[in-house]
């Protein structure tokens, strides 16, 4: 394996010191932990409302990531198993998830096994000790390397990706009229997932984003609420509001960016007509830092 496999973390991430640490490990101790075919790392996992000690195993032989409640054992079948092919890894500052500042959290996401066109999102939250992220970085690099090998894409930059945007919004209920509930939303590529809280293990629902040719639209304003918008899909309309002007603008920019930079295609219309939509988007908003007041586009 190529020992120069690089740690790529976009946005607000762990910093250059972890890169130099990885290089030092390689030169001093030979083959680093994260370059082995089978890696076991002990970390804290957020499970059932508390942080618990788990062993996480990554294997290029089986193409699986497995979580164990205790020390790894060959006879243990593991508590949760995920295919590396569909697994994504993103390193977040804990403050983005409402946790104490000063720690980094590794967010692992994978679709739930389901017959749904867009399955629910399953999340695993992992962290190291409060002021040490070495083992977290080792696991992150091990996942990227193992997934690249399984997919046959060594050193590929897009093996994993960062979440496009996340934050609180209010969503109007579909069953009970005029009921608004606060939900935690995560924009992952062209799917908007929502949860009860930032640390939920399973999404409550999913809102697909697609092209206008397929019947998807974004309308400014929803049910007389300020800083609101309506996501129109072929199956239903979703009324959302942020309560703050700045927050709503950030969400609009995130959607615009996601439509122009498809990271996680999940539907058959992702690529179809994308060039036409990108051109139309650029004409409507030539400056990515400004969103038109009455932006109506997806």
Short mmCIF file of C-alpha atoms in Angstrom, two decimals:
data_model
loop_
_atom_site.label_atom_id
_atom_site.label_comp_id
_atom_site.label_asym_id
_atom_site.label_seq_id
_atom_site.Cartn_x
_atom_site.Cartn_y
_atom_site.Cartn_z
CA UNK A 1 0.00 0.00 0.00
CA UNK A 2 1.04 3.58 -0.65
CA UNK A 3 2.22 5.07 2.64
CA UNK A 4 1.68 8.56 1.22
CA UNK A 5 -2.09 8.10 1.32
CA UNK A 6 -3.08 11.61 2.34
CA UNK A 7 -5.48 12.79 5.00
CA UNK A 8 -7.98 15.05 3.29
CA UNK A 9 -10.36 16.87 5.59
CA UNK A 10 -12.19 19.86 4.14
CA UNK A 11 -13.55 22.91 5.99
CA UNK A 12 -13.09 23.34 9.73
CA UNK A 13 -10.97 20.30 10.49
CA UNK A 14 -8.12 18.95 12.54
CA UNK A 15 -5.16 20.89 11.12
CA UNK A 16 -1.74 20.28 9.73
CA UNK A 17 -0.30 18.84 12.95
CA UNK A 18 -2.09 15.55 12.31
CA UNK A 19 -0.56 15.29 8.85
CA UNK A 20 2.95 15.74 10.25
CA UNK A 21 2.14 13.27 13.03
CA UNK A 22 1.11 10.67 10.46
CA UNK A 23 4.34 11.16 8.53
CA UNK A 24 6.40 10.86 11.72
CA UNK A 25 4.65 7.60 12.63
CA UNK A 26 5.44 6.20 9.19
CA UNK A 27 9.14 7.07 9.37
CA UNK A 28 9.73 6.00 13.00
CA UNK A 29 7.69 2.83 13.31
CA UNK A 30 7.45 1.48 9.77
CA UNK A 31 3.93 0.56 8.71
CA UNK A 32 1.46 2.81 10.58
CA UNK A 33 -1.66 1.34 12.16
CA UNK A 34 -3.98 2.86 9.57
CA UNK A 35 -2.09 1.22 6.67
CA UNK A 36 -2.75 -2.34 7.83
CA UNK A 37 -5.31 -4.55 6.14
CA UNK A 38 -7.21 -4.87 9.40
CA UNK A 39 -7.36 -2.00 11.89
CA UNK A 40 -8.90 -1.98 15.38
CA UNK A 41 -9.22 1.32 17.23
CA UNK A 42 -10.76 1.93 20.66
CA UNK A 43 -12.87 5.08 20.78
CA UNK A 44 -15.89 6.54 22.52
CA UNK A 45 -19.18 6.08 20.66
CA UNK A 46 -22.33 8.05 21.40
CA UNK A 47 -24.83 5.28 22.06
CA UNK A 48 -28.16 5.33 23.92
CA UNK A 49 -27.61 8.91 25.08
CA UNK A 50 -24.12 8.50 26.56
CA UNK A 51 -20.53 8.11 25.36
CA UNK A 52 -19.47 4.44 25.67
CA UNK A 53 -16.19 2.68 24.96
CA UNK A 54 -16.27 0.73 21.69
CA UNK A 55 -13.76 -1.03 19.47
CA UNK A 56 -14.10 -0.18 15.79
CA UNK A 57 -12.63 -2.54 13.21
CA UNK A 58 -11.94 -1.67 9.57
CA UNK A 59 -11.07 -4.51 7.20
CA UNK A 60 -10.00 -4.34 3.56
CA UNK A 61 -10.40 -8.13 3.36
CA UNK A 62 -14.11 -8.14 4.18
CA UNK A 63 -14.84 -4.59 3.04
CA UNK A 64 -16.65 -3.93 6.32
CA UNK A 65 -16.54 -1.58 9.30
CA UNK A 66 -17.68 -3.28 12.52
CA UNK A 67 -18.40 -1.85 15.98
CA UNK A 68 -17.80 -4.00 19.06
CA UNK A 69 -19.09 -3.24 22.56
CA UNK A 70 -15.88 -4.56 24.11
CA UNK A 71 -12.33 -5.44 23.09
CA UNK A 72 -12.14 -6.99 19.67
CA UNK A 73 -12.31 -10.77 19.60
CA UNK A 74 -12.27 -13.14 16.61
CA UNK A 75 -15.34 -14.92 17.98
CA UNK A 76 -17.33 -11.68 18.43
CA UNK A 77 -19.75 -10.98 15.58
CA UNK A 78 -19.91 -7.29 16.41
CA UNK A 79 -22.84 -5.05 17.29
CA UNK A 80 -23.10 -3.02 14.04
CA UNK A 81 -21.63 -3.79 10.64
CA UNK A 82 -21.45 -1.40 7.67
CA UNK A 83 -20.24 -1.87 4.12
CA UNK A 84 -17.31 0.40 3.31
CA UNK A 85 -18.73 0.90 -0.18
CA UNK A 86 -21.64 2.98 1.11
CA UNK A 87 -19.97 4.40 4.23
CA UNK A 88 -19.05 8.07 4.48
CA UNK A 89 -16.76 9.66 7.08
CA UNK A 90 -16.65 13.33 8.06
CA UNK A 91 -14.71 14.96 10.90
CA UNK A 92 -16.63 17.74 12.68
CA UNK A 93 -15.92 20.15 15.47
CA UNK A 94 -18.03 18.98 18.41
CA UNK A 95 -19.58 22.44 18.81
CA UNK A 96 -21.41 21.96 15.48
CA UNK A 97 -23.31 19.10 17.11
CA UNK A 98 -24.10 20.94 20.34
CA UNK A 99 -21.35 19.13 22.27
CA UNK A 100 -18.56 20.59 24.42
CA UNK A 101 -15.98 22.54 22.46
CA UNK A 102 -12.40 21.32 22.18
CA UNK A 103 -13.06 17.87 20.74
CA UNK A 104 -13.40 16.46 17.24
CA UNK A 105 -16.18 14.05 16.33
CA UNK A 106 -15.98 11.50 13.54
CA UNK A 107 -19.40 11.22 11.91
CA UNK A 108 -19.93 7.96 10.02
CA UNK A 109 -23.04 7.78 7.83
CA UNK A 110 -24.52 4.92 5.85
CA UNK A 111 -27.94 4.25 4.29
CA UNK A 112 -30.20 1.89 6.18
CA UNK A 113 -30.98 -1.35 4.38
CA UNK A 114 -34.40 -0.62 2.90
CA UNK A 115 -36.56 -0.89 -0.21
CA UNK A 116 -37.17 2.86 -0.15
CA UNK A 117 -35.88 4.93 -3.07
CA UNK A 118 -34.06 7.11 -0.55
CA UNK A 119 -33.35 5.05 2.59
CA UNK A 120 -33.06 6.54 6.06
CA UNK A 121 -29.62 7.69 7.12
CA UNK A 122 -27.86 5.81 9.93
CA UNK A 123 -25.25 7.76 11.94
CA UNK A 124 -22.39 6.74 14.18
CA UNK A 125 -20.65 9.39 16.31
CA UNK A 126 -17.12 8.65 17.55
CA UNK A 127 -14.58 10.67 19.50
CA UNK A 128 -11.28 10.25 21.27
CA UNK A 129 -10.32 11.76 24.62
CA UNK A 130 -11.11 15.46 25.00
CA UNK A 131 -7.73 16.88 24.02
CA UNK A 132 -6.39 14.05 21.88
CA UNK A 133 -7.57 13.10 18.39
CA UNK A 134 -4.76 10.80 17.30
CA UNK A 135 -6.79 7.57 17.26
CA UNK A 136 -9.69 9.39 15.62
CA UNK A 137 -7.39 10.52 12.81
CA UNK A 138 -5.97 7.01 12.45
CA UNK A 139 -9.46 5.58 12.04
CA UNK A 140 -10.48 8.29 9.57
CA UNK A 141 -7.44 7.63 7.37
CA UNK A 142 -7.92 3.85 7.70
CA UNK A 143 -11.54 4.18 6.51
CA UNK A 144 -10.55 6.31 3.52
CA UNK A 145 -7.73 3.95 2.54
CA UNK A 146 -9.83 0.80 2.99
CA UNK A 147 -12.76 2.24 1.05
CA UNK A 148 -10.43 3.29 -1.78
CA UNK A 149 -9.06 -0.25 -1.99
CA UNK A 150 -12.54 -1.83 -1.91
CA UNK A 151 -13.76 0.52 -4.66
CA UNK A 152 -10.54 0.17 -6.65
CA UNK A 153 -9.85 3.91 -6.48
CA UNK A 154 -6.49 4.34 -4.72
CA UNK A 155 -5.72 7.87 -3.53
CA UNK A 156 -9.06 9.19 -4.81
CA UNK A 157 -9.91 12.58 -3.33
CA UNK A 158 -13.69 11.99 -3.37
CA UNK A 159 -13.66 8.72 -1.42
CA UNK A 160 -15.41 10.57 1.43
CA UNK A 161 -17.01 13.99 1.60
CA UNK A 162 -18.06 16.61 4.11
CA UNK A 163 -21.70 17.31 4.87
CA UNK A 164 -22.89 20.28 2.80
CA UNK A 165 -24.60 22.04 5.71
CA UNK A 166 -26.38 21.32 8.99
CA UNK A 167 -28.47 23.25 11.48
CA UNK A 168 -31.86 23.78 13.13
CA UNK A 169 -35.02 24.62 11.22
CA UNK A 170 -38.74 24.43 11.90
CA UNK A 171 -40.77 22.07 9.73
CA UNK A 172 -44.52 22.22 9.25
CA UNK A 173 -46.26 18.93 9.96
CA UNK A 174 -48.03 17.05 7.20
CA UNK A 175 -50.59 15.31 9.41
CA UNK A 176 -51.62 18.07 11.84
CA UNK A 177 -52.31 21.45 10.17
CA UNK A 178 -50.36 24.48 11.41
CA UNK A 179 -48.07 22.39 13.66
CA UNK A 180 -44.43 23.43 13.49
CA UNK A 181 -41.70 21.26 14.99
CA UNK A 182 -38.05 22.08 15.47
CA UNK A 183 -35.84 19.60 13.64
CA UNK A 184 -32.13 19.15 13.08
CA UNK A 185 -31.42 19.15 9.33
CA UNK A 186 -28.36 17.79 7.52
CA UNK A 187 -27.82 18.45 3.83
CA UNK A 188 -25.83 15.59 2.32
CA UNK A 189 -25.36 16.08 -1.39
CA UNK A 190 -28.85 16.26 -2.87
CA UNK A 191 -30.72 14.77 0.08
CA UNK A 192 -31.91 16.77 3.09
CA UNK A 193 -32.20 14.55 6.18
CA UNK A 194 -33.96 15.66 9.36
CA UNK A 195 -33.72 14.44 12.97
CA UNK A 196 -35.08 15.16 16.43
CA UNK A 197 -31.59 16.17 17.64
CA UNK A 198 -28.04 16.46 16.26
CA UNK A 199 -26.89 13.18 17.87
CA UNK A 200 -29.71 10.94 16.64
CA UNK A 201 -28.60 7.60 15.21
CA UNK A 202 -31.37 7.40 12.59
CA UNK A 203 -33.04 10.07 10.48
CA UNK A 204 -36.75 10.79 10.86
CA UNK A 205 -37.20 11.52 7.19
CA UNK A 206 -35.56 12.46 3.93
CA UNK A 207 -36.27 15.23 1.42
CA UNK A 208 -34.79 14.70 -2.05
CA UNK A 209 -33.54 17.65 -4.09
CA UNK A 210 -33.71 17.39 -7.86
CA UNK A 211 -34.02 19.35 -11.07
CA UNK A 212 -37.00 21.47 -12.05
CA UNK A 213 -37.47 19.18 -15.06
CA UNK A 214 -38.35 16.44 -12.58
CA UNK A 215 -40.81 18.58 -10.63
CA UNK A 216 -38.57 19.96 -7.85
CA UNK A 217 -38.77 23.65 -6.89
CA UNK A 218 -37.69 25.98 -4.12
CA UNK A 219 -40.16 28.78 -3.34
CA UNK A 220 -39.41 31.78 -1.18
CA UNK A 221 -41.91 32.09 1.66
CA UNK A 222 -44.04 29.52 3.48
CA UNK A 223 -47.25 29.85 5.48
CA UNK A 224 -46.73 33.55 6.31
CA UNK A 225 -43.53 32.93 8.29
CA UNK A 226 -40.58 35.25 7.90
CA UNK A 227 -37.30 33.71 6.71
CA UNK A 228 -39.14 30.72 5.29
CA UNK A 229 -39.28 28.70 2.09
CA UNK A 230 -41.11 25.77 0.56
CA UNK A 231 -39.42 22.75 -0.97
CA UNK A 232 -41.68 21.33 -3.66
CA UNK A 233 -41.15 17.71 -4.68
CA UNK A 234 -43.27 15.49 -6.95
CA UNK A 235 -44.74 13.75 -3.89
CA UNK A 236 -45.40 16.66 -1.48
CA UNK A 237 -44.48 20.16 -0.33
CA UNK A 238 -42.21 20.83 2.67
CA UNK A 239 -42.67 24.12 4.51
CA UNK A 240 -39.61 25.24 6.46
CA UNK A 241 -38.44 28.33 8.30
CA UNK A 242 -35.29 29.25 10.21
CA UNK A 243 -36.50 32.17 12.32
CA UNK A 244 -33.39 34.17 11.40
CA UNK A 245 -32.51 36.03 8.23
CA UNK A 246 -28.82 35.06 8.36
CA UNK A 247 -29.60 31.39 8.86
CA UNK A 248 -32.07 31.26 5.97
CA UNK A 249 -29.51 32.86 3.64
CA UNK A 250 -26.92 30.26 4.67
CA UNK A 251 -29.35 27.46 3.90
CA UNK A 252 -30.14 28.92 0.48
CA UNK A 253 -26.43 29.18 -0.33
CA UNK A 254 -25.90 25.61 0.82
CA UNK A 255 -28.66 24.36 -1.48
CA UNK A 256 -27.27 26.39 -4.38
CA UNK A 257 -23.79 25.05 -3.77
CA UNK A 258 -25.03 21.47 -3.45
CA UNK A 259 -26.89 21.65 -6.75
CA UNK A 260 -23.75 22.91 -8.52
CA UNK A 261 -21.40 20.45 -6.79
CA UNK A 262 -23.11 17.06 -6.58
CA UNK A 263 -21.19 15.09 -3.96
CA UNK A 264 -23.54 12.26 -3.16
CA UNK A 265 -25.83 11.34 -6.07
CA UNK A 266 -28.78 9.31 -4.83
CA UNK A 267 -31.35 9.49 -7.60
CA UNK A 268 -31.43 8.88 -11.33
CA UNK A 269 -31.93 12.55 -12.16
CA UNK A 270 -28.71 13.68 -10.46
CA UNK A 271 -26.68 13.90 -13.64
CA UNK A 272 -29.55 14.23 -16.10
CA UNK A 273 -29.93 17.82 -17.18
CA UNK A 274 -27.33 18.98 -14.66
CA UNK A 275 -25.41 21.11 -17.18
CA UNK A 276 -28.60 22.96 -18.13
CA UNK A 277 -29.51 23.55 -14.47
CA UNK A 278 -25.98 24.72 -13.62
CA UNK A 279 -26.08 27.23 -16.46
CA UNK A 280 -29.49 28.52 -15.33
CA UNK A 281 -28.28 28.77 -11.74
CA UNK A 282 -25.22 30.79 -12.73
CA UNK A 283 -27.39 33.20 -14.73
CA UNK A 284 -29.69 33.76 -11.74
CA UNK A 285 -26.88 34.25 -9.25
CA UNK A 286 -23.52 35.16 -10.76
CA UNK A 287 -22.15 36.02 -7.31
CA UNK A 288 -22.14 32.92 -5.05
CA UNK A 289 -22.15 35.15 -1.98
CA UNK A 290 -25.53 36.68 -2.83
CA UNK A 291 -28.84 34.90 -3.12
CA UNK A 292 -31.68 36.58 -5.04
CA UNK A 293 -34.53 37.78 -2.86
CA UNK A 294 -37.09 35.67 -4.74
CA UNK A 295 -34.97 32.69 -5.65
CA UNK A 296 -37.14 29.99 -7.22
CA UNK A 297 -34.93 27.19 -8.50
CA UNK A 298 -34.00 23.58 -8.12
#
